[in-house]
PDB file of C-alpha atoms in Angstrom:
ATOM      1  CA  LEU A 801       0.143  -0.008  -0.170  1.00 52.00           C
ATOM      2  CA  PRO A 802       1.024   3.522  -0.803  1.00 53.00           C
ATOM      3  CA  PRO A 803       1.776   5.417   2.190  1.00 54.00           C
ATOM      4  CA  ARG A 804      -0.245   8.207   3.215  1.00 58.00           C
ATOM      5  CA  ARG A 805       0.540  11.608   2.747  1.00 58.00           C
ATOM      6  CA  ARG A 806       0.205  14.006   5.729  1.00 58.00           C
ATOM      7  CA  HIS A 807      -1.065  17.363   4.975  1.00 55.00           C
ATOM      8  CA  ARG A 808       0.726  20.113   6.355  1.00 60.00           C
ATOM      9  CA  GLN A 809      -1.402  22.918   7.667  1.00 61.00           C
ATOM     10  CA  PRO A 810      -0.798  26.384   6.349  1.00 59.00           C
ATOM     11  CA  PRO A 811       0.988  28.465   8.722  1.00 58.00           C
ATOM     12  CA  PRO A 812      -1.469  31.295  10.160  1.00 57.00           C
ATOM     13  CA  ALA A 813      -1.411  34.341   8.427  1.00 57.00           C
ATOM     14  CA  ALA A 814       0.543  37.425   9.837  1.00 53.00           C
ATOM     15  CA  PRO A 815      -1.768  40.273  11.273  1.00 53.00           C
ATOM     16  CA  ARG A 816      -1.708  43.337   9.033  1.00 54.00           C
ATOM     17  CA  HIS A 817      -0.705  45.718  12.003  1.00 50.00           C
ATOM     18  CA  LEU A 818       1.159  44.671  14.774  1.00 49.00           C
ATOM     19  CA  PRO A 819       2.302  46.885  17.691  1.00 50.00           C
ATOM     20  CA  ARG A 820       5.959  48.167  17.012  1.00 51.00           C
ATOM     21  CA  ASN A 821       7.279  47.000  20.071  1.00 49.00           C
ATOM     22  CA  VAL A 822       6.259  43.170  19.336  1.00 46.00           C
ATOM     23  CA  ALA A 823       8.210  41.023  17.116  1.00 46.00           C
ATOM     24  CA  HIS A 824       6.040  39.004  14.316  1.00 47.00           C
ATOM     25  CA  VAL A 825       7.087  36.022  12.428  1.00 45.00           C
ATOM     26  CA  GLY A 826       7.491  36.350   8.593  1.00 44.00           C
ATOM     27  CA  ALA A 827       5.123  34.789   6.073  1.00 44.00           C
ATOM     28  CA  GLY A 828       7.805  32.555   5.228  1.00 45.00           C
ATOM     29  CA  GLY A 829       7.053  29.824   7.456  1.00 44.00           C
ATOM     30  CA  ALA A 830      10.496  29.595   8.759  1.00 42.00           C
ATOM     31  CA  GLY A 831      10.432  31.440  11.746  1.00 41.00           C
ATOM     32  CA  GLU A 832      11.958  34.628  10.930  1.00 42.00           C
ATOM     33  CA  ALA A 833      11.754  36.837  13.918  1.00 41.00           C
ATOM     34  CA  VAL A 834      11.424  40.325  12.465  1.00 40.00           C
ATOM     35  CA  ALA A 835      11.985  42.769  15.323  1.00 43.00           C
ATOM     36  CA  ALA A 836      10.005  46.080  15.443  1.00 42.00           C
ATOM     37  CA  ARG A 837      11.256  49.206  16.458  1.00 46.00           C
ATOM     38  CA  PRO A 838      11.460  49.146  20.342  1.00 47.00           C
ATOM     39  CA  LEU A 839       9.639  52.129  22.230  1.00 44.00           C
ATOM     40  CA  LEU A 840      11.725  51.408  25.461  1.00 45.00           C
ATOM     41  CA  GLY A 841      14.293  54.049  24.682  1.00 49.00           C
ATOM     42  CA  HIS A 842      11.323  56.598  23.908  1.00 50.00           C
ATOM     43  CA  GLN A 843       9.786  55.757  27.263  1.00 52.00           C
ATOM     44  CA  HIS A 844      12.439  56.471  29.109  1.00 51.00           C
ATOM     45  CA  VAL A 845      13.027  59.540  27.493  1.00 52.00           C
ATOM     46  CA  ALA A 846       9.621  60.747  28.070  1.00 56.00           C
ATOM     47  CA  ALA A 847       9.645  59.636  31.614  1.00 57.00           C
ATOM     48  CA  GLY A 848      13.043  61.618  32.040  1.00 62.00           C
ATOM     49  CA  ARG A 849      11.567  64.710  30.666  1.00 66.00           C
ATOM     50  CA  ALA A 850       8.542  64.735  32.760  1.00 62.00           C
ATOM     51  CA  GLU A 851      10.443  63.939  36.254  1.00 65.00           C
ATOM     52  CA  GLU A 852      12.713  67.165  35.314  1.00 65.00           C
ATOM     53  CA  GLN A 853       9.837  69.178  34.569  1.00 62.00           C
ATOM     54  CA  HIS A 854       8.129  68.189  37.862  1.00 56.00           C
ATOM     55  CA  ARG A 855      11.276  68.704  39.901  1.00 60.00           C
ATOM     56  CA  ARG A 856      11.604  72.144  38.016  1.00 59.00           C
ATOM     57  CA  PHE A 857       8.015  73.016  39.099  1.00 51.00           C
ATOM     58  CA  ARG A 858       8.570  71.977  42.483  1.00 55.00           C
ATOM     59  CA  GLY A 859      11.818  74.027  42.928  1.00 53.00           C
ATOM     60  CA  ALA A 860      10.781  77.136  41.080  1.00 48.00           C
ATOM     61  CA  PRO A 861       9.270  79.875  43.533  1.00 50.00           C
ATOM     62  CA  THR A 862       5.862  80.559  42.744  1.00 51.00           C
ATOM     63  CA  ALA A 863       4.555  83.987  41.644  1.00 49.00           C
ATOM     64  CA  PRO A 864       2.046  85.232  44.097  1.00 51.00           C
ATOM     65  CA  SER A 865      -1.347  86.180  43.025  1.00 63.00           C
ATOM     66  CA  GLY A 866      -2.649  89.736  42.991  1.00 73.00           C
ATOM     67  CA  ALA A 867      -4.877  89.324  45.782  1.00 77.00           C
ATOM     68  CA  ALA A 868      -2.099  87.676  47.846  1.00 78.00           C
ATOM     69  CA  ALA A 869       0.292  90.370  46.983  1.00 80.00           C
ATOM     70  CA  ALA A 870      -2.128  93.028  47.849  1.00 82.00           C
ATOM     71  CA  MET A 871      -2.829  91.072  51.335  1.00 83.00           C
ATOM     72  CA  ALA A 872       0.991  91.012  52.232  1.00 82.00           C
ATOM     73  CA  ALA A 873       1.560  94.737  51.040  1.00 83.00           C
ATOM     74  CA  GLU A 874      -1.260  95.733  53.477  1.00 83.00           C
ATOM     75  CA  ALA A 875       0.444  93.641  56.436  1.00 82.00           C
ATOM     76  CA  GLU A 876       3.782  95.259  55.945  1.00 83.00           C
ATOM     77  CA  GLU A 877       2.176  98.639  55.845  1.00 84.00           C
ATOM     78  CA  GLU A 878       0.450  98.237  59.402  1.00 82.00           C
ATOM     79  CA  LEU A 879       3.695  96.688  60.727  1.00 80.00           C
ATOM     80  CA  ALA A 880       5.372  99.626  59.680  1.00 80.00           C
ATOM     81  CA  HIS A 881       2.568 101.917  61.309  1.00 75.00           C
ATOM     82  CA  ALA A 882       2.726  99.672  64.396  1.00 75.00           C
ATOM     83  CA  GLU A 883       6.801 100.171  64.572  1.00 74.00           C
ATOM     84  CA  ALA A 884       6.293 103.895  64.160  1.00 76.00           C
ATOM     85  CA  ARG A 885       3.685 104.221  66.783  1.00 70.00           C
ATOM     86  CA  LEU A 886       5.865 102.570  69.540  1.00 70.00           C
ATOM     87  CA  ALA A 887       8.996 104.361  68.621  1.00 71.00           C
ATOM     88  CA  ARG A 888       6.893 108.000  69.379  1.00 68.00           C
ATOM     89  CA  PRO A 889       7.262 109.039  72.809  1.00 64.00           C
ATOM     90  CA  PRO A 890       3.965 108.815  74.944  1.00 61.00           C
ATOM     91  CA  ARG A 891       1.420 111.842  74.570  1.00 61.00           C
ATOM     92  CA  PRO A 892       0.902 113.693  78.043  1.00 55.00           C
ATOM     93  CA  CYS A 893      -2.475 112.928  79.443  1.00 56.00           C
ATOM     94  CA  ARG A 894      -4.751 115.894  79.355  1.00 56.00           C
ATOM     95  CA  PRO A 895      -5.330 117.182  83.032  1.00 58.00           C
ATOM     96  CA  GLN A 896      -9.062 115.944  83.878  1.00 74.00           C
ATOM     97  CA  VAL A 897     -11.049 118.899  85.723  1.00 81.00           C
ATOM     98  CA  THR A 898     -12.419 117.336  88.760  1.00 85.00           C
ATOM     99  CA  ALA A 899     -15.884 118.103  90.138  1.00 87.00           C
ATOM    100  CA  GLU A 900     -14.368 120.311  92.958  1.00 86.00           C
ATOM    101  CA  GLU A 901     -13.122 122.820  90.672  1.00 87.00           C
ATOM    102  CA  ILE A 902     -16.280 122.649  88.842  1.00 89.00           C
ATOM    103  CA  GLY A 903     -18.011 123.390  91.631  1.00 89.00           C
ATOM    104  CA  SER A 904     -15.816 126.143  92.795  1.00 89.00           C
ATOM    105  CA  GLN A 905     -16.391 128.164  89.373  1.00 89.00           C
ATOM    106  CA  VAL A 906     -19.862 127.586  89.716  1.00 91.00           C
ATOM    107  CA  ALA A 907     -19.959 129.227  92.925  1.00 90.00           C
ATOM    108  CA  LEU A 908     -17.788 131.871  91.434  1.00 91.00           C
ATOM    109  CA  GLU A 909     -20.219 132.546  88.777  1.00 91.00           C
ATOM    110  CA  TYR A 910     -22.992 133.190  91.604  1.00 91.00           C
ATOM    111  CA  GLY A 911     -20.925 134.891  93.941  1.00 92.00           C
ATOM    112  CA  GLN A 912     -21.037 132.279  96.477  1.00 93.00           C
ATOM    113  CA  ALA A 913     -16.923 132.082  96.386  1.00 95.00           C
ATOM    114  CA  MET A 914     -14.159 134.390  95.975  1.00 96.00           C
ATOM    115  CA  THR A 915     -10.583 134.159  94.546  1.00 96.00           C
ATOM    116  CA  VAL A 916      -7.573 134.542  96.925  1.00 97.00           C
ATOM    117  CA  ARG A 917      -4.380 135.092  95.353  1.00 96.00           C
ATOM    118  CA  VAL A 918      -1.359 133.612  96.989  1.00 96.00           C
ATOM    119  CA  CYS A 919       1.761 134.870  96.333  1.00 96.00           C
ATOM    120  CA  LYS A 920       5.057 133.307  96.534  1.00 92.00           C
ATOM    121  CA  ALA A 921       8.439 134.841  97.410  1.00 88.00           C
ATOM    122  CA  ASP A 922       9.815 133.853  93.948  1.00 90.00           C
ATOM    123  CA  GLY A 923       6.803 135.797  92.299  1.00 90.00           C
ATOM    124  CA  GLU A 924       4.580 132.930  91.414  1.00 92.00           C
ATOM    125  CA  THR A 925       0.979 133.469  92.256  1.00 95.00           C
ATOM    126  CA  MET A 926      -1.646 130.852  92.864  1.00 95.00           C
ATOM    127  CA  PRO A 927      -5.362 131.467  92.664  1.00 95.00           C
ATOM    128  CA  VAL A 928      -7.355 129.624  95.239  1.00 96.00           C
ATOM    129  CA  VAL A 929     -10.917 129.690  95.198  1.00 95.00           C
ATOM    130  CA  VAL A 930     -12.773 129.531  98.655  1.00 96.00           C
ATOM    131  CA  VAL A 931     -16.275 130.363 100.050  1.00 95.00           C
ATOM    132  CA  GLN A 932     -17.085 133.659 100.722  1.00 94.00           C
ATOM    133  CA  ASN A 933     -17.328 133.333 104.617  1.00 95.00           C
ATOM    134  CA  ALA A 934     -14.182 131.013 104.770  1.00 96.00           C
ATOM    135  CA  SER A 935     -11.796 131.068 107.809  1.00 96.00           C
ATOM    136  CA  VAL A 936      -7.931 130.770 107.476  1.00 96.00           C
ATOM    137  CA  LEU A 937      -7.746 126.808 107.986  1.00 96.00           C
ATOM    138  CA  GLU A 938     -10.302 126.768 104.828  1.00 96.00           C
ATOM    139  CA  LEU A 939      -7.829 128.923 102.803  1.00 97.00           C
ATOM    140  CA  LYS A 940      -4.752 126.420 103.923  1.00 96.00           C
ATOM    141  CA  LYS A 941      -6.706 123.502 103.239  1.00 95.00           C
ATOM    142  CA  ALA A 942      -7.985 124.891  99.604  1.00 95.00           C
ATOM    143  CA  LEU A 943      -4.385 126.078  98.950  1.00 95.00           C
ATOM    144  CA  ARG A 944      -3.081 122.445  99.746  1.00 93.00           C
ATOM    145  CA  ARG A 945      -5.764 121.025  97.392  1.00 92.00           C
ATOM    146  CA  HIS A 946      -4.479 123.594  94.723  1.00 92.00           C
ATOM    147  CA  VAL A 947      -0.873 122.464  94.955  1.00 91.00           C
ATOM    148  CA  GLN A 948      -1.692 119.003  94.901  1.00 89.00           C
ATOM    149  CA  LEU A 949      -3.488 118.965  91.756  1.00 89.00           C
ATOM    150  CA  ARG A 950      -1.184 120.714  89.912  1.00 88.00           C
ATOM    151  CA  GLN A 951       1.874 118.734  91.124  1.00 86.00           C
ATOM    152  CA  ALA A 952      -0.180 115.582  89.992  1.00 83.00           C
ATOM    153  CA  ARG A 953      -1.034 116.852  86.524  1.00 83.00           C
ATOM    154  CA  GLN A 954       2.602 118.049  86.173  1.00 82.00           C
ATOM    155  CA  GLY A 955       4.362 114.554  87.315  1.00 78.00           C
ATOM    156  CA  GLY A 956       6.116 116.374  89.859  1.00 68.00           C
ATOM    157  CA  VAL A 957       6.787 115.334  93.824  1.00 64.00           C
ATOM    158  CA  GLN A 958       3.256 114.779  95.131  1.00 67.00           C
ATOM    159  CA  HIS A 959       4.269 113.781  99.016  1.00 77.00           C
ATOM    160  CA  LEU A 960       4.798 116.996 100.797  1.00 81.00           C
ATOM    161  CA  SER A 961       4.665 117.339 104.588  1.00 89.00           C
ATOM    162  CA  TRP A 962       2.243 120.177 105.424  1.00 90.00           C
ATOM    163  CA  LYS A 963       2.930 120.221 108.896  1.00 91.00           C
ATOM    164  CA  TYR A 964       6.282 121.042 108.157  1.00 92.00           C
ATOM    165  CA  ILE A 965       5.466 123.809 105.685  1.00 92.00           C
ATOM    166  CA  TRP A 966       3.015 125.431 108.146  1.00 92.00           C
ATOM    167  CA  ARG A 967       5.545 125.324 111.050  1.00 92.00           C
ATOM    168  CA  THR A 968       8.201 127.233 108.538  1.00 93.00           C
ATOM    169  CA  TYR A 969       5.845 129.421 106.342  1.00 93.00           C
ATOM    170  CA  HIS A 970       2.906 131.763 107.393  1.00 93.00           C
ATOM    171  CA  LEU A 971       0.467 133.473 105.643  1.00 96.00           C
ATOM    172  CA  THR A 972       0.039 137.590 105.911  1.00 96.00           C
ATOM    173  CA  TYR A 973      -2.241 140.110 104.559  1.00 96.00           C
ATOM    174  CA  ALA A 974      -1.398 143.833 104.334  1.00 93.00           C
ATOM    175  CA  GLY A 975       1.881 142.970 106.960  1.00 92.00           C
ATOM    176  CA  GLU A 976      -0.331 141.123 109.345  1.00 95.00           C
ATOM    177  CA  LYS A 977       0.026 137.655 109.887  1.00 94.00           C
ATOM    178  CA  LEU A 978      -3.033 135.033 109.522  1.00 95.00           C
ATOM    179  CA  ALA A 979      -2.063 133.378 112.759  1.00 92.00           C
ATOM    180  CA  ASP A 980      -5.854 132.375 113.922  1.00 95.00           C
ATOM    181  CA  ASP A 981      -6.857 129.514 111.748  1.00 95.00           C
ATOM    182  CA  ARG A 982     -10.526 129.811 113.131  1.00 95.00           C
ATOM    183  CA  LYS A 983     -10.802 133.696 112.209  1.00 96.00           C
ATOM    184  CA  LYS A 984     -12.492 134.467 108.880  1.00 96.00           C
ATOM    185  CA  LEU A 985     -10.837 135.854 106.166  1.00 96.00           C
ATOM    186  CA  ARG A 986     -13.581 138.774 106.362  1.00 95.00           C
ATOM    187  CA  GLU A 987     -12.359 139.894 109.574  1.00 95.00           C
ATOM    188  CA  TYR A 988      -8.946 140.465 108.234  1.00 96.00           C
ATOM    189  CA  GLY A 989     -10.420 142.470 105.622  1.00 96.00           C
ATOM    190  CA  ILE A 990      -9.453 139.921 102.901  1.00 97.00           C
ATOM    191  CA  ARG A 991     -12.201 140.124  99.780  1.00 95.00           C
ATOM    192  CA  ASN A 992     -12.286 138.766  96.575  1.00 95.00           C
ATOM    193  CA  ARG A 993      -9.053 138.963  94.435  1.00 94.00           C
ATOM    194  CA  ASP A 994      -7.050 140.169  97.325  1.00 96.00           C
ATOM    195  CA  GLU A 995      -3.385 138.764  97.344  1.00 96.00           C
ATOM    196  CA  VAL A 996      -2.230 136.996 100.412  1.00 97.00           C
ATOM    197  CA  SER A 997       1.506 136.670 100.999  1.00 96.00           C
ATOM    198  CA  PHE A 998       3.131 133.281 101.477  1.00 91.00           C
ATOM    199  CA  VAL A 999       6.328 134.331 103.747  1.00 92.00           C
ATOM    200  CA  LYS A1000       8.769 132.130 105.506  1.00 90.00           C
ATOM    201  CA  LYS A1001       8.938 132.785 109.151  1.00 88.00           C
ATOM    202  CA  LEU A1002      12.075 134.128 110.765  1.00 81.00           C
ATOM    203  CA  ARG A1003      14.059 132.324 113.260  1.00 74.00           C
ATOM    204  CA  LYS A1004      13.868 133.478 117.036  1.00 63.00           C
TER     205      LYS A1004
END
């Protein structure tokens, strides 16, 4: 019997379109590998460029937007104003008028009080307001209050020994000493706007 012939199956047809990075077998059936152009090198180049751009983007300073720049400028201006205010010397406080002084002025307007000018040896005159029927002691208290208010407003010495002052000084009017504290000013002939001298006592 004649031998049976084996039928060879035709090789599978190669696809018309293959990826460039996949090797394909030619149609000759001999198993020739035709290597397509690989894309591995292009992928590495693209990845390197992307990484470099990302690195540049992260390292580059970002330009502030318009609103952020305006806020930063405003903050710097406020800081400069605050530093300037701190560098300025403190402003002196305006003296506050006390209720006693207001009452004295009202009493002067209605004729219920009078002004006695106390003159010191250096020429300074201190206007002191007392009631019309005030005594010598009330004049001394009003003078003490006047000096304390003036010193508090000028920032001077606020503690004075008035016992020592009245042991060292006395008040005189027209050459007469106001020695009796209980005596009325009218009894010495003192009227509104009259001057009383603040004189140091002579040592005996």
